[in-house]
Amino acid sequence: MLLGFFRSPKRSFTSLSEQEILAIAIAAEEDDSRIYLAYADILRPNFPESAKVFEDMAEVEDTHRKTLIDMHRKRFGERIPLIRREHVSGFYERKPDWLRKNLSLDAMREEAEAMEQQAYNFYVEAAKQVSDASTRRLLGDLALAEQGHEDVARMLGDKHTPETVKHEEDAHARRQFVLTYVQPGLAGLMDGSVSTLAPIFAAAFATQQTSQTFLVGLSASVGAGISMGFTEAAHDDGKISGRGSPIKRGLACGIMTTLGGLGHALPYLIPQFWTATIIAAIVVFFELWAIAFIQNKYMETPFLRAAFQVVVGGSLVLAAGILIGNA
């Protein structure tokens, strides 16, 4: 009874017959072909050359599928057993479509290489675990086929995406990443880090109570995050500007706004006022330099100019908060 409860619902690879191994290989090739076609559909609007690579890779996978079906028909007849890789313990798995839609171009390229390498590694290891000569030969042939797929992927990549095209597509992907995530996230971080300085430090020096200051900082950070997130998502649907999904931009902006404010609000969980204030000031320093670093790395703003703008602006807001709190 207990053994049945703890027993895995998946089959072990060693329990499979040669016919079942062929059936899994057929289903795997079909799934991979569909994955490559899905990548091609996603990439076609912005990266047509890379889409052609995945279309050709899908055609290669489909050719292997047909070859495997012919082999199965010759050895075992027309009826292919209904067994797939997810039914076998230890077998490599593929992500469903909804988990692949948001992959970047580089991530899709890496995923394709990983798919072929995983299949190759699995068949090689599986061949070591069986003693039947024909089964070992079958697994070895499948491993060589998967290794050949990886070579074909590189060859097709060189054919359709020479270095100039790859450079253009990579530049477009980076620009899209900046517009969708970095730019709204940076705006949120700047707003959250700078705009909350005045109310937090004003409350700190006015009340000298860390618990009250933390509540002010928490409410200011969360409120600013919600406001900035909705504003970013509502003011531009991204269709004309090309800035991408408003939901993604809104989340990036809102989350970074909240984090920017919470950074120097959390130290006020410490009961000692001056200890909390000194730590909060140190956090502010690192927040401002992080903003300058992001501006320099992704927005191509000269670092010294970015640092000067952010530090001076933040210092003025901080001083205003302290002066108001002491008034």
PDB file of N, CA and C in Angstrom, residues 174-250:
ATOM      1  N   ARG A 174      18.198  45.024 -27.600  1.00  0.00           N
ATOM      2  CA  ARG A 174      18.666  45.813 -26.446  1.00  0.00           C
ATOM      3  C   ARG A 174      17.850  47.091 -26.310  1.00  0.00           C
ATOM      4  N   ARG A 175      17.584  47.751 -27.449  1.00  0.00           N
ATOM      5  CA  ARG A 175      16.791  48.970 -27.413  1.00  0.00           C
ATOM      6  C   ARG A 175      15.384  48.699 -26.888  1.00  0.00           C
ATOM      7  N   GLN A 176      14.796  47.565 -27.299  1.00  0.00           N
ATOM      8  CA  GLN A 176      13.463  47.217 -26.820  1.00  0.00           C
ATOM      9  C   GLN A 176      13.482  46.934 -25.321  1.00  0.00           C
ATOM     10  N   PHE A 177      14.525  46.264 -24.845  1.00  0.00           N
ATOM     11  CA  PHE A 177      14.666  45.986 -23.414  1.00  0.00           C
ATOM     12  C   PHE A 177      14.768  47.284 -22.621  1.00  0.00           C
ATOM     13  N   VAL A 178      15.543  48.220 -23.143  1.00  0.00           N
ATOM     14  CA  VAL A 178      15.705  49.510 -22.462  1.00  0.00           C
ATOM     15  C   VAL A 178      14.376  50.254 -22.409  1.00  0.00           C
ATOM     16  N   LEU A 179      13.645  50.282 -23.540  1.00  0.00           N
ATOM     17  CA  LEU A 179      12.394  51.020 -23.596  1.00  0.00           C
ATOM     18  C   LEU A 179      11.305  50.404 -22.716  1.00  0.00           C
ATOM     19  N   THR A 180      11.281  49.081 -22.646  1.00  0.00           N
ATOM     20  CA  THR A 180      10.200  48.402 -21.927  1.00  0.00           C
ATOM     21  C   THR A 180      10.485  48.262 -20.437  1.00  0.00           C
ATOM     22  N   TYR A 181      11.732  48.002 -20.066  1.00  0.00           N
ATOM     23  CA  TYR A 181      12.048  47.715 -18.666  1.00  0.00           C
ATOM     24  C   TYR A 181      12.950  48.771 -18.022  1.00  0.00           C
ATOM     25  N   VAL A 182      14.067  49.103 -18.683  1.00  0.00           N
ATOM     26  CA  VAL A 182      15.064  49.952 -18.029  1.00  0.00           C
ATOM     27  C   VAL A 182      14.558  51.380 -17.866  1.00  0.00           C
ATOM     28  N   GLN A 183      14.029  51.961 -18.936  1.00  0.00           N
ATOM     29  CA  GLN A 183      13.608  53.363 -18.869  1.00  0.00           C
ATOM     30  C   GLN A 183      12.502  53.592 -17.832  1.00  0.00           C
ATOM     31  N   PRO A 184      11.395  52.824 -17.865  1.00  0.00           N
ATOM     32  CA  PRO A 184      10.382  53.035 -16.818  1.00  0.00           C
ATOM     33  C   PRO A 184      10.873  52.627 -15.435  1.00  0.00           C
ATOM     34  N   GLY A 185      11.717  51.582 -15.363  1.00  0.00           N
ATOM     35  CA  GLY A 185      12.259  51.183 -14.071  1.00  0.00           C
ATOM     36  C   GLY A 185      13.165  52.251 -13.489  1.00  0.00           C
ATOM     37  N   LEU A 186      13.978  52.859 -14.347  1.00  0.00           N
ATOM     38  CA  LEU A 186      14.871  53.928 -13.895  1.00  0.00           C
ATOM     39  C   LEU A 186      14.070  55.140 -13.438  1.00  0.00           C
ATOM     40  N   ALA A 187      13.027  55.500 -14.207  1.00  0.00           N
ATOM     41  CA  ALA A 187      12.179  56.622 -13.797  1.00  0.00           C
ATOM     42  C   ALA A 187      11.543  56.356 -12.439  1.00  0.00           C
ATOM     43  N   GLY A 188      11.110  55.106 -12.230  1.00  0.00           N
ATOM     44  CA  GLY A 188      10.522  54.749 -10.944  1.00  0.00           C
ATOM     45  C   GLY A 188      11.534  54.794  -9.821  1.00  0.00           C
ATOM     46  N   LEU A 189      12.732  54.277 -10.072  1.00  0.00           N
ATOM     47  CA  LEU A 189      13.768  54.276  -9.040  1.00  0.00           C
ATOM     48  C   LEU A 189      14.156  55.702  -8.659  1.00  0.00           C
ATOM     49  N   MET A 190      14.266  56.559  -9.656  1.00  0.00           N
ATOM     50  CA  MET A 190      14.609  57.950  -9.378  1.00  0.00           C
ATOM     51  C   MET A 190      13.509  58.626  -8.571  1.00  0.00           C
ATOM     52  N   ASP A 191      12.260  58.401  -8.972  1.00  0.00           N
ATOM     53  CA  ASP A 191      11.149  59.019  -8.248  1.00  0.00           C
ATOM     54  C   ASP A 191      11.052  58.479  -6.834  1.00  0.00           C
ATOM     55  N   GLY A 192      11.160  57.150  -6.704  1.00  0.00           N
ATOM     56  CA  GLY A 192      11.039  56.556  -5.380  1.00  0.00           C
ATOM     57  C   GLY A 192      12.175  56.938  -4.453  1.00  0.00           C
ATOM     58  N   SER A 193      13.387  57.012  -5.006  1.00  0.00           N
ATOM     59  CA  SER A 193      14.551  57.314  -4.174  1.00  0.00           C
ATOM     60  C   SER A 193      14.623  58.789  -3.803  1.00  0.00           C
ATOM     61  N   VAL A 194      14.275  59.657  -4.760  1.00  0.00           N
ATOM     62  CA  VAL A 194      14.453  61.095  -4.537  1.00  0.00           C
ATOM     63  C   VAL A 194      13.209  61.739  -3.932  1.00  0.00           C
ATOM     64  N   SER A 195      12.035  61.459  -4.499  1.00  0.00           N
ATOM     65  CA  SER A 195      10.835  62.178  -4.058  1.00  0.00           C
ATOM     66  C   SER A 195      10.430  61.814  -2.633  1.00  0.00           C
ATOM     67  N   THR A 196      10.795  60.624  -2.159  1.00  0.00           N
ATOM     68  CA  THR A 196      10.419  60.237  -0.794  1.00  0.00           C
ATOM     69  C   THR A 196      11.431  60.700   0.244  1.00  0.00           C
ATOM     70  N   LEU A 197      12.558  61.249  -0.201  1.00  0.00           N
ATOM     71  CA  LEU A 197      13.555  61.719   0.766  1.00  0.00           C
ATOM     72  C   LEU A 197      12.985  62.796   1.677  1.00  0.00           C
ATOM     73  N   ALA A 198      12.318  63.782   1.082  1.00  0.00           N
ATOM     74  CA  ALA A 198      11.810  64.908   1.866  1.00  0.00           C
ATOM     75  C   ALA A 198      10.793  64.469   2.922  1.00  0.00           C
ATOM     76  N   PRO A 199       9.732  63.721   2.560  1.00  0.00           N
ATOM     77  CA  PRO A 199       8.765  63.346   3.606  1.00  0.00           C
ATOM     78  C   PRO A 199       9.353  62.423   4.666  1.00  0.00           C
ATOM     79  N   ILE A 200      10.223  61.500   4.271  1.00  0.00           N
ATOM     80  CA  ILE A 200      10.776  60.558   5.249  1.00  0.00           C
ATOM     81  C   ILE A 200      11.676  61.277   6.241  1.00  0.00           C
ATOM     82  N   PHE A 201      12.605  62.079   5.754  1.00  0.00           N
ATOM     83  CA  PHE A 201      13.535  62.740   6.671  1.00  0.00           C
ATOM     84  C   PHE A 201      12.864  63.906   7.400  1.00  0.00           C
ATOM     85  N   ALA A 202      11.861  64.514   6.801  1.00  0.00           N
ATOM     86  CA  ALA A 202      11.101  65.539   7.513  1.00  0.00           C
ATOM     87  C   ALA A 202      10.370  64.909   8.697  1.00  0.00           C
ATOM     88  N   ALA A 203       9.737  63.740   8.449  1.00  0.00           N
ATOM     89  CA  ALA A 203       9.053  63.045   9.531  1.00  0.00           C
ATOM     90  C   ALA A 203      10.039  62.592  10.601  1.00  0.00           C
ATOM     91  N   ALA A 204      11.224  62.149  10.164  1.00  0.00           N
ATOM     92  CA  ALA A 204      12.223  61.667  11.124  1.00  0.00           C
ATOM     93  C   ALA A 204      12.661  62.776  12.067  1.00  0.00           C
ATOM     94  N   PHE A 205      13.019  63.937  11.531  1.00  0.00           N
ATOM     95  CA  PHE A 205      13.530  65.008  12.382  1.00  0.00           C
ATOM     96  C   PHE A 205      12.419  65.755  13.111  1.00  0.00           C
ATOM     97  N   ALA A 206      11.191  65.674  12.589  1.00  0.00           N
ATOM     98  CA  ALA A 206      10.080  66.339  13.265  1.00  0.00           C
ATOM     99  C   ALA A 206       9.603  65.540  14.472  1.00  0.00           C
ATOM    100  N   THR A 207       9.573  64.207  14.323  1.00  0.00           N
ATOM    101  CA  THR A 207       9.020  63.372  15.396  1.00  0.00           C
ATOM    102  C   THR A 207      10.083  62.725  16.268  1.00  0.00           C
ATOM    103  N   GLN A 208      11.276  62.495  15.700  1.00  0.00           N
ATOM    104  CA  GLN A 208      12.348  61.761  16.401  1.00  0.00           C
ATOM    105  C   GLN A 208      11.887  60.350  16.787  1.00  0.00           C
ATOM    106  N   GLN A 209      10.861  59.839  16.100  1.00  0.00           N
ATOM    107  CA  GLN A 209      10.332  58.509  16.396  1.00  0.00           C
ATOM    108  C   GLN A 209      10.498  57.626  15.158  1.00  0.00           C
ATOM    109  N   THR A 210      11.261  56.559  15.311  1.00  0.00           N
ATOM    110  CA  THR A 210      11.559  55.714  14.148  1.00  0.00           C
ATOM    111  C   THR A 210      10.323  54.962  13.646  1.00  0.00           C
ATOM    112  N   SER A 211       9.439  54.558  14.562  1.00  0.00           N
ATOM    113  CA  SER A 211       8.255  53.805  14.133  1.00  0.00           C
ATOM    114  C   SER A 211       7.341  54.679  13.279  1.00  0.00           C
ATOM    115  N   GLN A 212       7.136  55.923  13.691  1.00  0.00           N
ATOM    116  CA  GLN A 212       6.307  56.839  12.916  1.00  0.00           C
ATOM    117  C   GLN A 212       6.957  57.165  11.575  1.00  0.00           C
ATOM    118  N   THR A 213       8.273  57.334  11.596  1.00  0.00           N
ATOM    119  CA  THR A 213       8.998  57.634  10.357  1.00  0.00           C
ATOM    120  C   THR A 213       8.880  56.473   9.372  1.00  0.00           C
ATOM    121  N   PHE A 214       8.975  55.244   9.883  1.00  0.00           N
ATOM    122  CA  PHE A 214       8.856  54.075   9.004  1.00  0.00           C
ATOM    123  C   PHE A 214       7.477  54.019   8.355  1.00  0.00           C
ATOM    124  N   LEU A 215       6.422  54.314   9.138  1.00  0.00           N
ATOM    125  CA  LEU A 215       5.074  54.295   8.575  1.00  0.00           C
ATOM    126  C   LEU A 215       4.915  55.354   7.484  1.00  0.00           C
ATOM    127  N   VAL A 216       5.497  56.537   7.719  1.00  0.00           N
ATOM    128  CA  VAL A 216       5.452  57.580   6.692  1.00  0.00           C
ATOM    129  C   VAL A 216       6.184  57.114   5.436  1.00  0.00           C
ATOM    130  N   GLY A 217       7.384  56.523   5.627  1.00  0.00           N
ATOM    131  CA  GLY A 217       8.167  56.044   4.485  1.00  0.00           C
ATOM    132  C   GLY A 217       7.468  54.917   3.742  1.00  0.00           C
ATOM    133  N   LEU A 218       6.867  53.997   4.486  1.00  0.00           N
ATOM    134  CA  LEU A 218       6.160  52.880   3.861  1.00  0.00           C
ATOM    135  C   LEU A 218       4.977  53.379   3.038  1.00  0.00           C
ATOM    136  N   SER A 219       4.170  54.268   3.619  1.00  0.00           N
ATOM    137  CA  SER A 219       2.997  54.775   2.903  1.00  0.00           C
ATOM    138  C   SER A 219       3.405  55.598   1.691  1.00  0.00           C
ATOM    139  N   ALA A 220       4.470  56.410   1.841  1.00  0.00           N
ATOM    140  CA  ALA A 220       4.932  57.229   0.720  1.00  0.00           C
ATOM    141  C   ALA A 220       5.466  56.351  -0.410  1.00  0.00           C
ATOM    142  N   SER A 221       6.201  55.300  -0.063  1.00  0.00           N
ATOM    143  CA  SER A 221       6.793  54.422  -1.077  1.00  0.00           C
ATOM    144  C   SER A 221       5.731  53.625  -1.820  1.00  0.00           C
ATOM    145  N   VAL A 222       4.818  53.015  -1.064  1.00  0.00           N
ATOM    146  CA  VAL A 222       3.767  52.205  -1.701  1.00  0.00           C
ATOM    147  C   VAL A 222       2.840  53.098  -2.523  1.00  0.00           C
ATOM    148  N   GLY A 223       2.472  54.247  -1.958  1.00  0.00           N
ATOM    149  CA  GLY A 223       1.596  55.161  -2.693  1.00  0.00           C
ATOM    150  C   GLY A 223       2.233  55.659  -3.973  1.00  0.00           C
ATOM    151  N   ALA A 224       3.515  56.035  -3.881  1.00  0.00           N
ATOM    152  CA  ALA A 224       4.223  56.502  -5.077  1.00  0.00           C
ATOM    153  C   ALA A 224       4.350  55.384  -6.100  1.00  0.00           C
ATOM    154  N   GLY A 225       4.594  54.161  -5.642  1.00  0.00           N
ATOM    155  CA  GLY A 225       4.727  53.020  -6.550  1.00  0.00           C
ATOM    156  C   GLY A 225       3.440  52.755  -7.313  1.00  0.00           C
ATOM    157  N   ILE A 226       2.311  52.773  -6.604  1.00  0.00           N
ATOM    158  CA  ILE A 226       1.020  52.547  -7.259  1.00  0.00           C
ATOM    159  C   ILE A 226       0.733  53.665  -8.261  1.00  0.00           C
ATOM    160  N   SER A 227       0.967  54.911  -7.832  1.00  0.00           N
ATOM    161  CA  SER A 227       0.705  56.052  -8.705  1.00  0.00           C
ATOM    162  C   SER A 227       1.574  56.025  -9.954  1.00  0.00           C
ATOM    163  N   MET A 228       2.877  55.807  -9.778  1.00  0.00           N
ATOM    164  CA  MET A 228       3.791  55.794 -10.909  1.00  0.00           C
ATOM    165  C   MET A 228       3.501  54.629 -11.845  1.00  0.00           C
ATOM    166  N   GLY A 229       3.168  53.474 -11.262  1.00  0.00           N
ATOM    167  CA  GLY A 229       2.880  52.293 -12.078  1.00  0.00           C
ATOM    168  C   GLY A 229       1.665  52.495 -12.965  1.00  0.00           C
ATOM    169  N   PHE A 230       0.580  53.010 -12.382  1.00  0.00           N
ATOM    170  CA  PHE A 230      -0.633  53.251 -13.163  1.00  0.00           C
ATOM    171  C   PHE A 230      -0.411  54.344 -14.196  1.00  0.00           C
ATOM    172  N   THR A 231       0.344  55.378 -13.821  1.00  0.00           N
ATOM    173  CA  THR A 231       0.604  56.461 -14.769  1.00  0.00           C
ATOM    174  C   THR A 231       1.384  55.955 -15.975  1.00  0.00           C
ATOM    175  N   GLU A 232       2.412  55.166 -15.726  1.00  0.00           N
ATOM    176  CA  GLU A 232       3.237  54.633 -16.812  1.00  0.00           C
ATOM    177  C   GLU A 232       2.418  53.720 -17.717  1.00  0.00           C
ATOM    178  N   ALA A 233       1.572  52.892 -17.121  1.00  0.00           N
ATOM    179  CA  ALA A 233       0.791  51.940 -17.914  1.00  0.00           C
ATOM    180  C   ALA A 233      -0.318  52.624 -18.700  1.00  0.00           C
ATOM    181  N   ALA A 234      -0.848  53.732 -18.167  1.00  0.00           N
ATOM    182  CA  ALA A 234      -2.022  54.348 -18.778  1.00  0.00           C
ATOM    183  C   ALA A 234      -1.687  55.369 -19.857  1.00  0.00           C
ATOM    184  N   HIS A 235      -0.513  55.999 -19.768  1.00  0.00           N
ATOM    185  CA  HIS A 235      -0.287  57.139 -20.655  1.00  0.00           C
ATOM    186  C   HIS A 235       0.221  56.746 -22.045  1.00  0.00           C
ATOM    187  N   ASP A 236       0.614  55.467 -22.217  1.00  0.00           N
ATOM    188  CA  ASP A 236       1.146  55.058 -23.524  1.00  0.00           C
ATOM    189  C   ASP A 236       0.929  53.565 -23.695  1.00  0.00           C
ATOM    190  N   ASP A 237       0.156  53.182 -24.736  1.00  0.00           N
ATOM    191  CA  ASP A 237      -0.091  51.751 -24.953  1.00  0.00           C
ATOM    192  C   ASP A 237       1.057  51.061 -25.680  1.00  0.00           C
ATOM    193  N   GLY A 238       2.056  51.825 -26.101  1.00  0.00           N
ATOM    194  CA  GLY A 238       3.255  51.257 -26.705  1.00  0.00           C
ATOM    195  C   GLY A 238       3.154  50.916 -28.165  1.00  0.00           C
ATOM    196  N   LYS A 239       1.970  51.050 -28.769  1.00  0.00           N
ATOM    197  CA  LYS A 239       1.802  50.644 -30.164  1.00  0.00           C
ATOM    198  C   LYS A 239       2.482  51.609 -31.127  1.00  0.00           C
ATOM    199  N   ILE A 240       2.319  52.897 -30.865  1.00  0.00           N
ATOM    200  CA  ILE A 240       2.931  53.889 -31.740  1.00  0.00           C
ATOM    201  C   ILE A 240       4.367  54.178 -31.326  1.00  0.00           C
ATOM    202  N   SER A 241       4.603  54.307 -30.023  1.00  0.00           N
ATOM    203  CA  SER A 241       5.949  54.635 -29.530  1.00  0.00           C
ATOM    204  C   SER A 241       6.904  53.451 -29.617  1.00  0.00           C
ATOM    205  N   GLY A 242       6.346  52.215 -29.687  1.00  0.00           N
ATOM    206  CA  GLY A 242       7.204  51.034 -29.723  1.00  0.00           C
ATOM    207  C   GLY A 242       7.854  50.718 -28.400  1.00  0.00           C
ATOM    208  N   ARG A 243       7.294  51.219 -27.306  1.00  0.00           N
ATOM    209  CA  ARG A 243       7.906  51.021 -25.990  1.00  0.00           C
ATOM    210  C   ARG A 243       7.506  49.707 -25.339  1.00  0.00           C
ATOM    211  N   GLY A 244       6.655  48.937 -26.000  1.00  0.00           N
ATOM    212  CA  GLY A 244       6.320  47.623 -25.476  1.00  0.00           C
ATOM    213  C   GLY A 244       5.070  47.627 -24.611  1.00  0.00           C
ATOM    214  N   SER A 245       4.824  46.481 -23.987  1.00  0.00           N
ATOM    215  CA  SER A 245       3.607  46.260 -23.205  1.00  0.00           C
ATOM    216  C   SER A 245       3.450  47.291 -22.089  1.00  0.00           C
ATOM    217  N   PRO A 246       2.291  47.956 -21.993  1.00  0.00           N
ATOM    218  CA  PRO A 246       2.081  48.906 -20.892  1.00  0.00           C
ATOM    219  C   PRO A 246       2.061  48.226 -19.528  1.00  0.00           C
ATOM    220  N   ILE A 247       1.623  46.975 -19.492  1.00  0.00           N
ATOM    221  CA  ILE A 247       1.602  46.253 -18.211  1.00  0.00           C
ATOM    222  C   ILE A 247       3.023  46.009 -17.718  1.00  0.00           C
ATOM    223  N   LYS A 248       3.906  45.569 -18.606  1.00  0.00           N
ATOM    224  CA  LYS A 248       5.296  45.337 -18.216  1.00  0.00           C
ATOM    225  C   LYS A 248       5.958  46.641 -17.766  1.00  0.00           C
ATOM    226  N   ARG A 249       5.727  47.719 -18.529  1.00  0.00           N
ATOM    227  CA  ARG A 249       6.309  49.002 -18.174  1.00  0.00           C
ATOM    228  C   ARG A 249       5.756  49.498 -16.845  1.00  0.00           C
ATOM    229  N   GLY A 250       4.459  49.338 -16.651  1.00  0.00           N
ATOM    230  CA  GLY A 250       3.848  49.777 -15.400  1.00  0.00           C
ATOM    231  C   GLY A 250       4.374  49.018 -14.202  1.00  0.00           C
TER     232      GLY A 250
END
